[in-house]
Each structure stands twice: as C-alpha cells, then as structure tokens.
Amino acid sequence: MSRAVLSIGSNLGDRLAHLRGVVDEFADCLVAVSPVYSTAPWGGVEQDDFLNAVLVVDDDAREPADWLAAGQRLEQAAHRVREIRWGARTLDVDVVWCARGGEPVISADPVLTLPHPRAHERAFVLIPWLAVEPEAVLAVSGVERPVRDWLADLETADRAGVRRTELSLSARGLAGEGSSECN
C-alpha cells in the first residue's frame, strides 16, 4: 500500500484546467483534495502567480516511484518545458511525502527524494496540506514535527502570499474540497 501527498501547481495557460486534469487522473485513488490557492512565485524568477493545491492519494498497487512517473506523464501531457529552474510552467506535480504500509518513506535517491527536500520551506505546500490533513507530520533531516510547526517557522510574508481562492477542483462527482473515499 502506498499513500502520497502530491503538490500541484500551474501558472501558464488554463491554470485551473491543468490542476483539474491531475484531479481527474487520480480520481480513482483520491483521498482528499485541498482548496485552490493563489500564490506568488517561489525562487526569484519573475512570472505570474500560481494556482496551487495538494492531493492525498492512496493505492495498494502503487509504489512511490509510480506517483512520480504519473506526475511526470501529466506534466508532459500539459507540455511542461523545463528551461529555467523555478520558472513558469503549465503544470508541476511534486511528490511531497509518501508512506508504505503506514510508515513514511525516506529516500535520498536524487530521482525521488522523500520527503521532498524543500517542502518544509514552502508555504504553498504546507498550507494546502494542512487544509486536508491538519495533523500531518513531516520529517526533515531526521527531525519529525507537525506540518503546522514547520509552517509557523516561515516568514509572515511567505505565509501571507498563499491566498485561498473560491476556485474548485471538483471532478467526477467530488465536492472539490475536503475528503473523498477512494474507489
């Protein structure tokens, strides 16, 4: 059994449609989908704001690398181009955290480092994650803390730059926010 937290974002093209495409793709294993947030770009590259959300997915047949491969296929289908690090993109799907059999997966593999090495520094990941898993815990360099504590460590401006929208990621009968049982 593999459970994952996926951070999704877009700031090019039909941003909402790109995010909804991810929700549609994972609808059969979707546990929860966060509200949609508008966020300032991260990394110092001038560009438009992102729409961001977090999905919690669970599938007995998938391994952590399968979540990454699925995310990369979706990015390719959205014609994502990787020219500038932290630059504008049609779609970004990051595997933030993964568990197998209820135990968090720790991996230093450069292809899939788990948990995501910078998740604890990104309010646009932590805020949506807390919206769907208020008791979430994240280990960084062997230190396990509640996600809300990692978020509290961030600059006020970083937290304020993540603004909840009225947009919905509803798909296939899902309410679009909150939890849903997997099929």
JSON list of C-alpha atoms in Angstrom, two decimals:
[
{"chain": "A", "resi": 1, "resn": "MET", "atom": "CA", "xyz": [0.00, 0.00, 0.00]},
{"chain": "A", "resi": 2, "resn": "SER", "atom": "CA", "xyz": [1.28, 3.44, -0.92]},
{"chain": "A", "resi": 3, "resn": "ARG", "atom": "CA", "xyz": [-0.12, 6.77, 0.20]},
{"chain": "A", "resi": 4, "resn": "ALA", "atom": "CA", "xyz": [1.24, 10.05, -1.11]},
{"chain": "A", "resi": 5, "resn": "VAL", "atom": "CA", "xyz": [0.88, 13.79, -0.75]},
{"chain": "A", "resi": 6, "resn": "LEU", "atom": "CA", "xyz": [1.16, 15.49, -4.13]},
{"chain": "A", "resi": 7, "resn": "SER", "atom": "CA", "xyz": [1.66, 19.23, -4.53]},
{"chain": "A", "resi": 8, "resn": "ILE", "atom": "CA", "xyz": [0.28, 20.54, -7.82]},
{"chain": "A", "resi": 9, "resn": "GLY", "atom": "CA", "xyz": [0.70, 23.96, -9.38]},
{"chain": "A", "resi": 10, "resn": "SER", "atom": "CA", "xyz": [0.31, 25.91, -12.61]},
{"chain": "A", "resi": 11, "resn": "ASN", "atom": "CA", "xyz": [0.95, 29.46, -13.77]},
{"chain": "A", "resi": 12, "resn": "LEU", "atom": "CA", "xyz": [0.76, 29.16, -17.57]},
{"chain": "A", "resi": 13, "resn": "GLY", "atom": "CA", "xyz": [-2.21, 28.58, -19.84]},
{"chain": "A", "resi": 14, "resn": "ASP", "atom": "CA", "xyz": [-5.51, 27.46, -18.35]},
{"chain": "A", "resi": 15, "resn": "ARG", "atom": "CA", "xyz": [-4.12, 27.01, -14.84]},
{"chain": "A", "resi": 16, "resn": "LEU", "atom": "CA", "xyz": [-7.32, 25.64, -13.33]},
{"chain": "A", "resi": 17, "resn": "ALA", "atom": "CA", "xyz": [-7.82, 23.15, -16.18]},
{"chain": "A", "resi": 18, "resn": "HIS", "atom": "CA", "xyz": [-4.28, 21.86, -15.69]},
{"chain": "A", "resi": 19, "resn": "LEU", "atom": "CA", "xyz": [-4.93, 21.26, -11.98]},
{"chain": "A", "resi": 20, "resn": "ARG", "atom": "CA", "xyz": [-8.32, 19.67, -12.67]},
{"chain": "A", "resi": 21, "resn": "GLY", "atom": "CA", "xyz": [-6.62, 17.30, -15.10]},
{"chain": "A", "resi": 22, "resn": "VAL", "atom": "CA", "xyz": [-4.47, 15.99, -12.26]},
{"chain": "A", "resi": 23, "resn": "VAL", "atom": "CA", "xyz": [-7.51, 15.51, -10.04]},
{"chain": "A", "resi": 24, "resn": "ASP", "atom": "CA", "xyz": [-9.28, 13.67, -12.87]},
{"chain": "A", "resi": 25, "resn": "GLU", "atom": "CA", "xyz": [-6.27, 11.42, -13.42]},
{"chain": "A", "resi": 26, "resn": "PHE", "atom": "CA", "xyz": [-6.07, 10.41, -9.76]},
{"chain": "A", "resi": 27, "resn": "ALA", "atom": "CA", "xyz": [-9.85, 10.34, -9.09]},
{"chain": "A", "resi": 28, "resn": "ASP", "atom": "CA", "xyz": [-9.88, 6.57, -8.52]},
{"chain": "A", "resi": 29, "resn": "CYS", "atom": "CA", "xyz": [-7.38, 6.80, -5.67]},
{"chain": "A", "resi": 30, "resn": "LEU", "atom": "CA", "xyz": [-8.07, 10.30, -4.36]},
{"chain": "A", "resi": 31, "resn": "VAL", "atom": "CA", "xyz": [-8.42, 10.54, -0.58]},
{"chain": "A", "resi": 32, "resn": "ALA", "atom": "CA", "xyz": [-8.52, 14.35, -0.32]},
{"chain": "A", "resi": 33, "resn": "VAL", "atom": "CA", "xyz": [-8.07, 17.47, -2.42]},
{"chain": "A", "resi": 34, "resn": "SER", "atom": "CA", "xyz": [-7.29, 20.82, -0.86]},
{"chain": "A", "resi": 35, "resn": "PRO", "atom": "CA", "xyz": [-8.86, 24.13, -1.73]},
{"chain": "A", "resi": 36, "resn": "VAL", "atom": "CA", "xyz": [-7.13, 26.04, -4.54]},
{"chain": "A", "resi": 37, "resn": "TYR", "atom": "CA", "xyz": [-4.69, 28.76, -3.51]},
{"chain": "A", "resi": 38, "resn": "SER", "atom": "CA", "xyz": [-3.20, 31.65, -5.45]},
{"chain": "A", "resi": 39, "resn": "THR", "atom": "CA", "xyz": [0.47, 32.01, -4.63]},
{"chain": "A", "resi": 40, "resn": "ALA", "atom": "CA", "xyz": [3.32, 34.27, -5.51]},
{"chain": "A", "resi": 41, "resn": "PRO", "atom": "CA", "xyz": [6.07, 32.52, -7.48]},
{"chain": "A", "resi": 42, "resn": "TRP", "atom": "CA", "xyz": [8.85, 30.93, -5.45]},
{"chain": "A", "resi": 43, "resn": "GLY", "atom": "CA", "xyz": [12.53, 31.03, -6.37]},
{"chain": "A", "resi": 44, "resn": "GLY", "atom": "CA", "xyz": [13.08, 34.61, -7.56]},
{"chain": "A", "resi": 45, "resn": "VAL", "atom": "CA", "xyz": [12.07, 34.26, -11.23]},
{"chain": "A", "resi": 46, "resn": "GLU", "atom": "CA", "xyz": [9.69, 37.00, -12.48]},
{"chain": "A", "resi": 47, "resn": "GLN", "atom": "CA", "xyz": [6.42, 35.35, -13.56]},
{"chain": "A", "resi": 48, "resn": "ASP", "atom": "CA", "xyz": [2.67, 35.25, -12.97]},
{"chain": "A", "resi": 49, "resn": "ASP", "atom": "CA", "xyz": [1.15, 33.87, -9.78]},
{"chain": "A", "resi": 50, "resn": "PHE", "atom": "CA", "xyz": [0.48, 30.16, -9.45]},
{"chain": "A", "resi": 51, "resn": "LEU", "atom": "CA", "xyz": [-2.62, 28.24, -8.60]},
{"chain": "A", "resi": 52, "resn": "ASN", "atom": "CA", "xyz": [-1.65, 25.52, -6.11]},
{"chain": "A", "resi": 53, "resn": "ALA", "atom": "CA", "xyz": [-3.33, 22.66, -4.33]},
{"chain": "A", "resi": 54, "resn": "VAL", "atom": "CA", "xyz": [-2.45, 19.41, -2.56]},
{"chain": "A", "resi": 55, "resn": "LEU", "atom": "CA", "xyz": [-3.86, 15.96, -3.24]},
{"chain": "A", "resi": 56, "resn": "VAL", "atom": "CA", "xyz": [-3.71, 12.99, -0.90]},
{"chain": "A", "resi": 57, "resn": "VAL", "atom": "CA", "xyz": [-3.80, 9.75, -2.86]},
{"chain": "A", "resi": 58, "resn": "ASP", "atom": "CA", "xyz": [-3.75, 6.09, -1.85]},
{"chain": "A", "resi": 59, "resn": "ASP", "atom": "CA", "xyz": [-3.39, 2.98, -3.99]},
{"chain": "A", "resi": 60, "resn": "ASP", "atom": "CA", "xyz": [-2.40, -0.53, -2.93]},
{"chain": "A", "resi": 61, "resn": "ALA", "atom": "CA", "xyz": [-0.82, -1.19, -6.32]},
{"chain": "A", "resi": 62, "resn": "ARG", "atom": "CA", "xyz": [1.46, 1.87, -6.48]},
{"chain": "A", "resi": 63, "resn": "GLU", "atom": "CA", "xyz": [4.95, 2.40, -5.18]},
{"chain": "A", "resi": 64, "resn": "PRO", "atom": "CA", "xyz": [6.41, 5.88, -4.51]},
{"chain": "A", "resi": 65, "resn": "ALA", "atom": "CA", "xyz": [8.16, 5.90, -7.91]},
{"chain": "A", "resi": 66, "resn": "ASP", "atom": "CA", "xyz": [4.79, 5.25, -9.57]},
{"chain": "A", "resi": 67, "resn": "TRP", "atom": "CA", "xyz": [3.39, 8.51, -8.17]},
{"chain": "A", "resi": 68, "resn": "LEU", "atom": "CA", "xyz": [6.40, 10.36, -9.60]},
{"chain": "A", "resi": 69, "resn": "ALA", "atom": "CA", "xyz": [6.05, 8.67, -13.00]},
{"chain": "A", "resi": 70, "resn": "ALA", "atom": "CA", "xyz": [2.34, 9.51, -13.15]},
{"chain": "A", "resi": 71, "resn": "GLY", "atom": "CA", "xyz": [3.05, 13.14, -12.24]},
{"chain": "A", "resi": 72, "resn": "GLN", "atom": "CA", "xyz": [5.74, 13.41, -14.90]},
{"chain": "A", "resi": 73, "resn": "ARG", "atom": "CA", "xyz": [3.38, 11.95, -17.53]},
{"chain": "A", "resi": 74, "resn": "LEU", "atom": "CA", "xyz": [0.80, 14.59, -16.62]},
{"chain": "A", "resi": 75, "resn": "GLU", "atom": "CA", "xyz": [3.43, 17.35, -16.86]},
{"chain": "A", "resi": 76, "resn": "GLN", "atom": "CA", "xyz": [4.43, 16.11, -20.32]},
{"chain": "A", "resi": 77, "resn": "ALA", "atom": "CA", "xyz": [0.80, 15.96, -21.44]},
{"chain": "A", "resi": 78, "resn": "ALA", "atom": "CA", "xyz": [0.45, 19.61, -20.31]},
{"chain": "A", "resi": 79, "resn": "HIS", "atom": "CA", "xyz": [3.52, 20.46, -22.45]},
{"chain": "A", "resi": 80, "resn": "ARG", "atom": "CA", "xyz": [5.65, 21.47, -19.50]},
{"chain": "A", "resi": 81, "resn": "VAL", "atom": "CA", "xyz": [9.01, 22.87, -20.52]},
{"chain": "A", "resi": 82, "resn": "ARG", "atom": "CA", "xyz": [11.96, 22.81, -18.11]},
{"chain": "A", "resi": 83, "resn": "GLU", "atom": "CA", "xyz": [14.13, 25.70, -19.28]},
{"chain": "A", "resi": 84, "resn": "ILE", "atom": "CA", "xyz": [14.50, 27.87, -16.17]},
{"chain": "A", "resi": 85, "resn": "ARG", "atom": "CA", "xyz": [14.75, 26.45, -12.67]},
{"chain": "A", "resi": 86, "resn": "TRP", "atom": "CA", "xyz": [11.71, 27.60, -10.68]},
{"chain": "A", "resi": 87, "resn": "GLY", "atom": "CA", "xyz": [10.41, 29.23, -13.85]},
{"chain": "A", "resi": 88, "resn": "ALA", "atom": "CA", "xyz": [6.88, 29.45, -15.20]},
{"chain": "A", "resi": 89, "resn": "ARG", "atom": "CA", "xyz": [5.18, 26.15, -16.00]},
{"chain": "A", "resi": 90, "resn": "THR", "atom": "CA", "xyz": [1.94, 24.78, -17.31]},
{"chain": "A", "resi": 91, "resn": "LEU", "atom": "CA", "xyz": [1.96, 22.07, -14.65]},
{"chain": "A", "resi": 92, "resn": "ASP", "atom": "CA", "xyz": [4.12, 20.99, -11.75]},
{"chain": "A", "resi": 93, "resn": "VAL", "atom": "CA", "xyz": [3.38, 17.77, -9.87]},
{"chain": "A", "resi": 94, "resn": "ASP", "atom": "CA", "xyz": [5.67, 17.08, -6.90]},
{"chain": "A", "resi": 95, "resn": "VAL", "atom": "CA", "xyz": [5.63, 14.03, -4.66]},
{"chain": "A", "resi": 96, "resn": "VAL", "atom": "CA", "xyz": [5.99, 15.72, -1.26]},
{"chain": "A", "resi": 97, "resn": "TRP", "atom": "CA", "xyz": [5.59, 12.78, 1.10]},
{"chain": "A", "resi": 98, "resn": "CYS", "atom": "CA", "xyz": [4.91, 9.09, 0.77]},
{"chain": "A", "resi": 99, "resn": "ALA", "atom": "CA", "xyz": [4.15, 6.19, 3.10]},
{"chain": "A", "resi": 100, "resn": "ARG", "atom": "CA", "xyz": [4.21, 2.46, 2.54]},
{"chain": "A", "resi": 101, "resn": "GLY", "atom": "CA", "xyz": [2.25, 0.30, 4.96]},
{"chain": "A", "resi": 102, "resn": "GLY", "atom": "CA", "xyz": [1.63, 3.35, 7.14]},
{"chain": "A", "resi": 103, "resn": "GLU", "atom": "CA", "xyz": [5.34, 4.14, 7.56]},
{"chain": "A", "resi": 104, "resn": "PRO", "atom": "CA", "xyz": [6.82, 7.27, 5.94]},
{"chain": "A", "resi": 105, "resn": "VAL", "atom": "CA", "xyz": [9.22, 6.53, 3.10]},
{"chain": "A", "resi": 106, "resn": "ILE", "atom": "CA", "xyz": [12.65, 8.10, 3.46]},
{"chain": "A", "resi": 107, "resn": "SER", "atom": "CA", "xyz": [14.71, 8.21, 0.27]},
{"chain": "A", "resi": 108, "resn": "ALA", "atom": "CA", "xyz": [17.89, 10.06, -0.68]},
{"chain": "A", "resi": 109, "resn": "ASP", "atom": "CA", "xyz": [17.60, 8.93, -4.30]},
{"chain": "A", "resi": 110, "resn": "PRO", "atom": "CA", "xyz": [18.22, 12.01, -6.49]},
{"chain": "A", "resi": 111, "resn": "VAL", "atom": "CA", "xyz": [15.38, 10.94, -8.81]},
{"chain": "A", "resi": 112, "resn": "LEU", "atom": "CA", "xyz": [12.84, 10.84, -5.95]},
{"chain": "A", "resi": 113, "resn": "THR", "atom": "CA", "xyz": [14.00, 12.30, -2.65]},
{"chain": "A", "resi": 114, "resn": "LEU", "atom": "CA", "xyz": [11.44, 11.71, 0.10]},
{"chain": "A", "resi": 115, "resn": "PRO", "atom": "CA", "xyz": [10.15, 13.59, 1.81]},
{"chain": "A", "resi": 116, "resn": "HIS", "atom": "CA", "xyz": [10.55, 16.44, -0.68]},
{"chain": "A", "resi": 117, "resn": "PRO", "atom": "CA", "xyz": [13.73, 18.22, 0.45]},
{"chain": "A", "resi": 118, "resn": "ARG", "atom": "CA", "xyz": [12.23, 21.74, 0.41]},
{"chain": "A", "resi": 119, "resn": "ALA", "atom": "CA", "xyz": [8.59, 21.05, 1.32]},
{"chain": "A", "resi": 120, "resn": "HIS", "atom": "CA", "xyz": [9.10, 22.44, 4.83]},
{"chain": "A", "resi": 121, "resn": "GLU", "atom": "CA", "xyz": [10.24, 25.77, 3.31]},
{"chain": "A", "resi": 122, "resn": "ARG", "atom": "CA", "xyz": [7.22, 26.26, 1.06]},
{"chain": "A", "resi": 123, "resn": "ALA", "atom": "CA", "xyz": [4.04, 27.76, 2.41]},
{"chain": "A", "resi": 124, "resn": "PHE", "atom": "CA", "xyz": [2.30, 26.93, -0.88]},
{"chain": "A", "resi": 125, "resn": "VAL", "atom": "CA", "xyz": [2.78, 23.24, 0.01]},
{"chain": "A", "resi": 126, "resn": "LEU", "atom": "CA", "xyz": [2.24, 23.36, 3.77]},
{"chain": "A", "resi": 127, "resn": "ILE", "atom": "CA", "xyz": [-0.95, 25.48, 3.84]},
{"chain": "A", "resi": 128, "resn": "PRO", "atom": "CA", "xyz": [-2.93, 23.31, 1.39]},
{"chain": "A", "resi": 129, "resn": "TRP", "atom": "CA", "xyz": [-1.59, 20.14, 3.06]},
{"chain": "A", "resi": 130, "resn": "LEU", "atom": "CA", "xyz": [-2.84, 21.31, 6.44]},
{"chain": "A", "resi": 131, "resn": "ALA", "atom": "CA", "xyz": [-6.24, 22.09, 4.91]},
{"chain": "A", "resi": 132, "resn": "VAL", "atom": "CA", "xyz": [-6.74, 18.37, 4.21]},
{"chain": "A", "resi": 133, "resn": "GLU", "atom": "CA", "xyz": [-4.57, 16.79, 6.93]},
{"chain": "A", "resi": 134, "resn": "PRO", "atom": "CA", "xyz": [-4.47, 19.10, 9.97]},
{"chain": "A", "resi": 135, "resn": "GLU", "atom": "CA", "xyz": [-2.46, 16.56, 11.99]},
{"chain": "A", "resi": 136, "resn": "ALA", "atom": "CA", "xyz": [0.15, 15.89, 9.26]},
{"chain": "A", "resi": 137, "resn": "VAL", "atom": "CA", "xyz": [3.72, 15.32, 10.36]},
{"chain": "A", "resi": 138, "resn": "LEU", "atom": "CA", "xyz": [6.86, 15.85, 8.28]},
{"chain": "A", "resi": 139, "resn": "ALA", "atom": "CA", "xyz": [10.41, 14.67, 8.99]},
{"chain": "A", "resi": 140, "resn": "VAL", "atom": "CA", "xyz": [13.28, 16.89, 7.85]},
{"chain": "A", "resi": 141, "resn": "SER", "atom": "CA", "xyz": [16.86, 15.73, 8.39]},
{"chain": "A", "resi": 142, "resn": "GLY", "atom": "CA", "xyz": [15.63, 13.18, 10.91]},
{"chain": "A", "resi": 143, "resn": "VAL", "atom": "CA", "xyz": [13.57, 15.72, 12.87]},
{"chain": "A", "resi": 144, "resn": "GLU", "atom": "CA", "xyz": [9.86, 14.91, 12.86]},
{"chain": "A", "resi": 145, "resn": "ARG", "atom": "CA", "xyz": [7.48, 17.79, 13.54]},
{"chain": "A", "resi": 146, "resn": "PRO", "atom": "CA", "xyz": [3.87, 18.66, 12.83]},
{"chain": "A", "resi": 147, "resn": "VAL", "atom": "CA", "xyz": [3.48, 20.41, 9.47]},
{"chain": "A", "resi": 148, "resn": "ARG", "atom": "CA", "xyz": [1.83, 23.34, 11.30]},
{"chain": "A", "resi": 149, "resn": "ASP", "atom": "CA", "xyz": [5.11, 23.86, 13.21]},
{"chain": "A", "resi": 150, "resn": "TRP", "atom": "CA", "xyz": [7.17, 23.90, 10.01]},
{"chain": "A", "resi": 151, "resn": "LEU", "atom": "CA", "xyz": [4.68, 26.45, 8.63]},
{"chain": "A", "resi": 152, "resn": "ALA", "atom": "CA", "xyz": [4.98, 28.62, 11.76]},
{"chain": "A", "resi": 153, "resn": "ASP", "atom": "CA", "xyz": [8.76, 28.80, 11.16]},
{"chain": "A", "resi": 154, "resn": "LEU", "atom": "CA", "xyz": [8.28, 30.51, 7.79]},
{"chain": "A", "resi": 155, "resn": "GLU", "atom": "CA", "xyz": [8.34, 34.25, 7.29]},
{"chain": "A", "resi": 156, "resn": "THR", "atom": "CA", "xyz": [5.00, 36.01, 7.70]},
{"chain": "A", "resi": 157, "resn": "ALA", "atom": "CA", "xyz": [5.24, 37.30, 4.13]},
{"chain": "A", "resi": 158, "resn": "ASP", "atom": "CA", "xyz": [5.66, 33.75, 2.79]},
{"chain": "A", "resi": 159, "resn": "ARG", "atom": "CA", "xyz": [2.52, 32.58, 4.61]},
{"chain": "A", "resi": 160, "resn": "ALA", "atom": "CA", "xyz": [0.56, 35.70, 3.58]},
{"chain": "A", "resi": 161, "resn": "GLY", "atom": "CA", "xyz": [1.50, 35.08, -0.07]},
{"chain": "A", "resi": 162, "resn": "VAL", "atom": "CA", "xyz": [-0.68, 31.94, -0.12]},
{"chain": "A", "resi": 163, "resn": "ARG", "atom": "CA", "xyz": [-4.26, 33.10, -0.60]},
{"chain": "A", "resi": 164, "resn": "ARG", "atom": "CA", "xyz": [-7.26, 30.77, -0.70]},
{"chain": "A", "resi": 165, "resn": "THR", "atom": "CA", "xyz": [-9.44, 31.22, -3.78]},
{"chain": "A", "resi": 166, "resn": "GLU", "atom": "CA", "xyz": [-13.07, 30.38, -4.47]},
{"chain": "A", "resi": 167, "resn": "LEU", "atom": "CA", "xyz": [-11.99, 28.05, -7.31]},
{"chain": "A", "resi": 168, "resn": "SER", "atom": "CA", "xyz": [-12.83, 24.36, -7.13]},
{"chain": "A", "resi": 169, "resn": "LEU", "atom": "CA", "xyz": [-11.07, 21.25, -8.36]},
{"chain": "A", "resi": 170, "resn": "SER", "atom": "CA", "xyz": [-14.21, 19.15, -8.43]},
{"chain": "A", "resi": 171, "resn": "ALA", "atom": "CA", "xyz": [-14.06, 16.10, -10.66]},
{"chain": "A", "resi": 172, "resn": "ARG", "atom": "CA", "xyz": [-16.24, 13.08, -11.32]},
{"chain": "A", "resi": 173, "resn": "GLY", "atom": "CA", "xyz": [-18.75, 13.97, -8.65]},
{"chain": "A", "resi": 174, "resn": "LEU", "atom": "CA", "xyz": [-16.24, 15.01, -6.00]},
{"chain": "A", "resi": 175, "resn": "ALA", "atom": "CA", "xyz": [-17.09, 18.05, -3.95]},
{"chain": "A", "resi": 176, "resn": "GLY", "atom": "CA", "xyz": [-13.69, 19.52, -4.88]},
{"chain": "A", "resi": 177, "resn": "GLU", "atom": "CA", "xyz": [-12.63, 20.37, -1.35]},
{"chain": "A", "resi": 178, "resn": "GLY", "atom": "CA", "xyz": [-12.15, 18.17, 1.67]},
{"chain": "A", "resi": 179, "resn": "SER", "atom": "CA", "xyz": [-12.14, 14.40, 1.64]},
{"chain": "A", "resi": 180, "resn": "SER", "atom": "CA", "xyz": [-13.46, 11.71, -0.63]},
{"chain": "A", "resi": 181, "resn": "GLU", "atom": "CA", "xyz": [-13.23, 7.95, -0.39]},
{"chain": "A", "resi": 182, "resn": "CYS", "atom": "CA", "xyz": [-11.17, 6.11, -3.00]},
{"chain": "A", "resi": 183, "resn": "ASN", "atom": "CA", "xyz": [-12.92, 3.68, -5.30]}
]
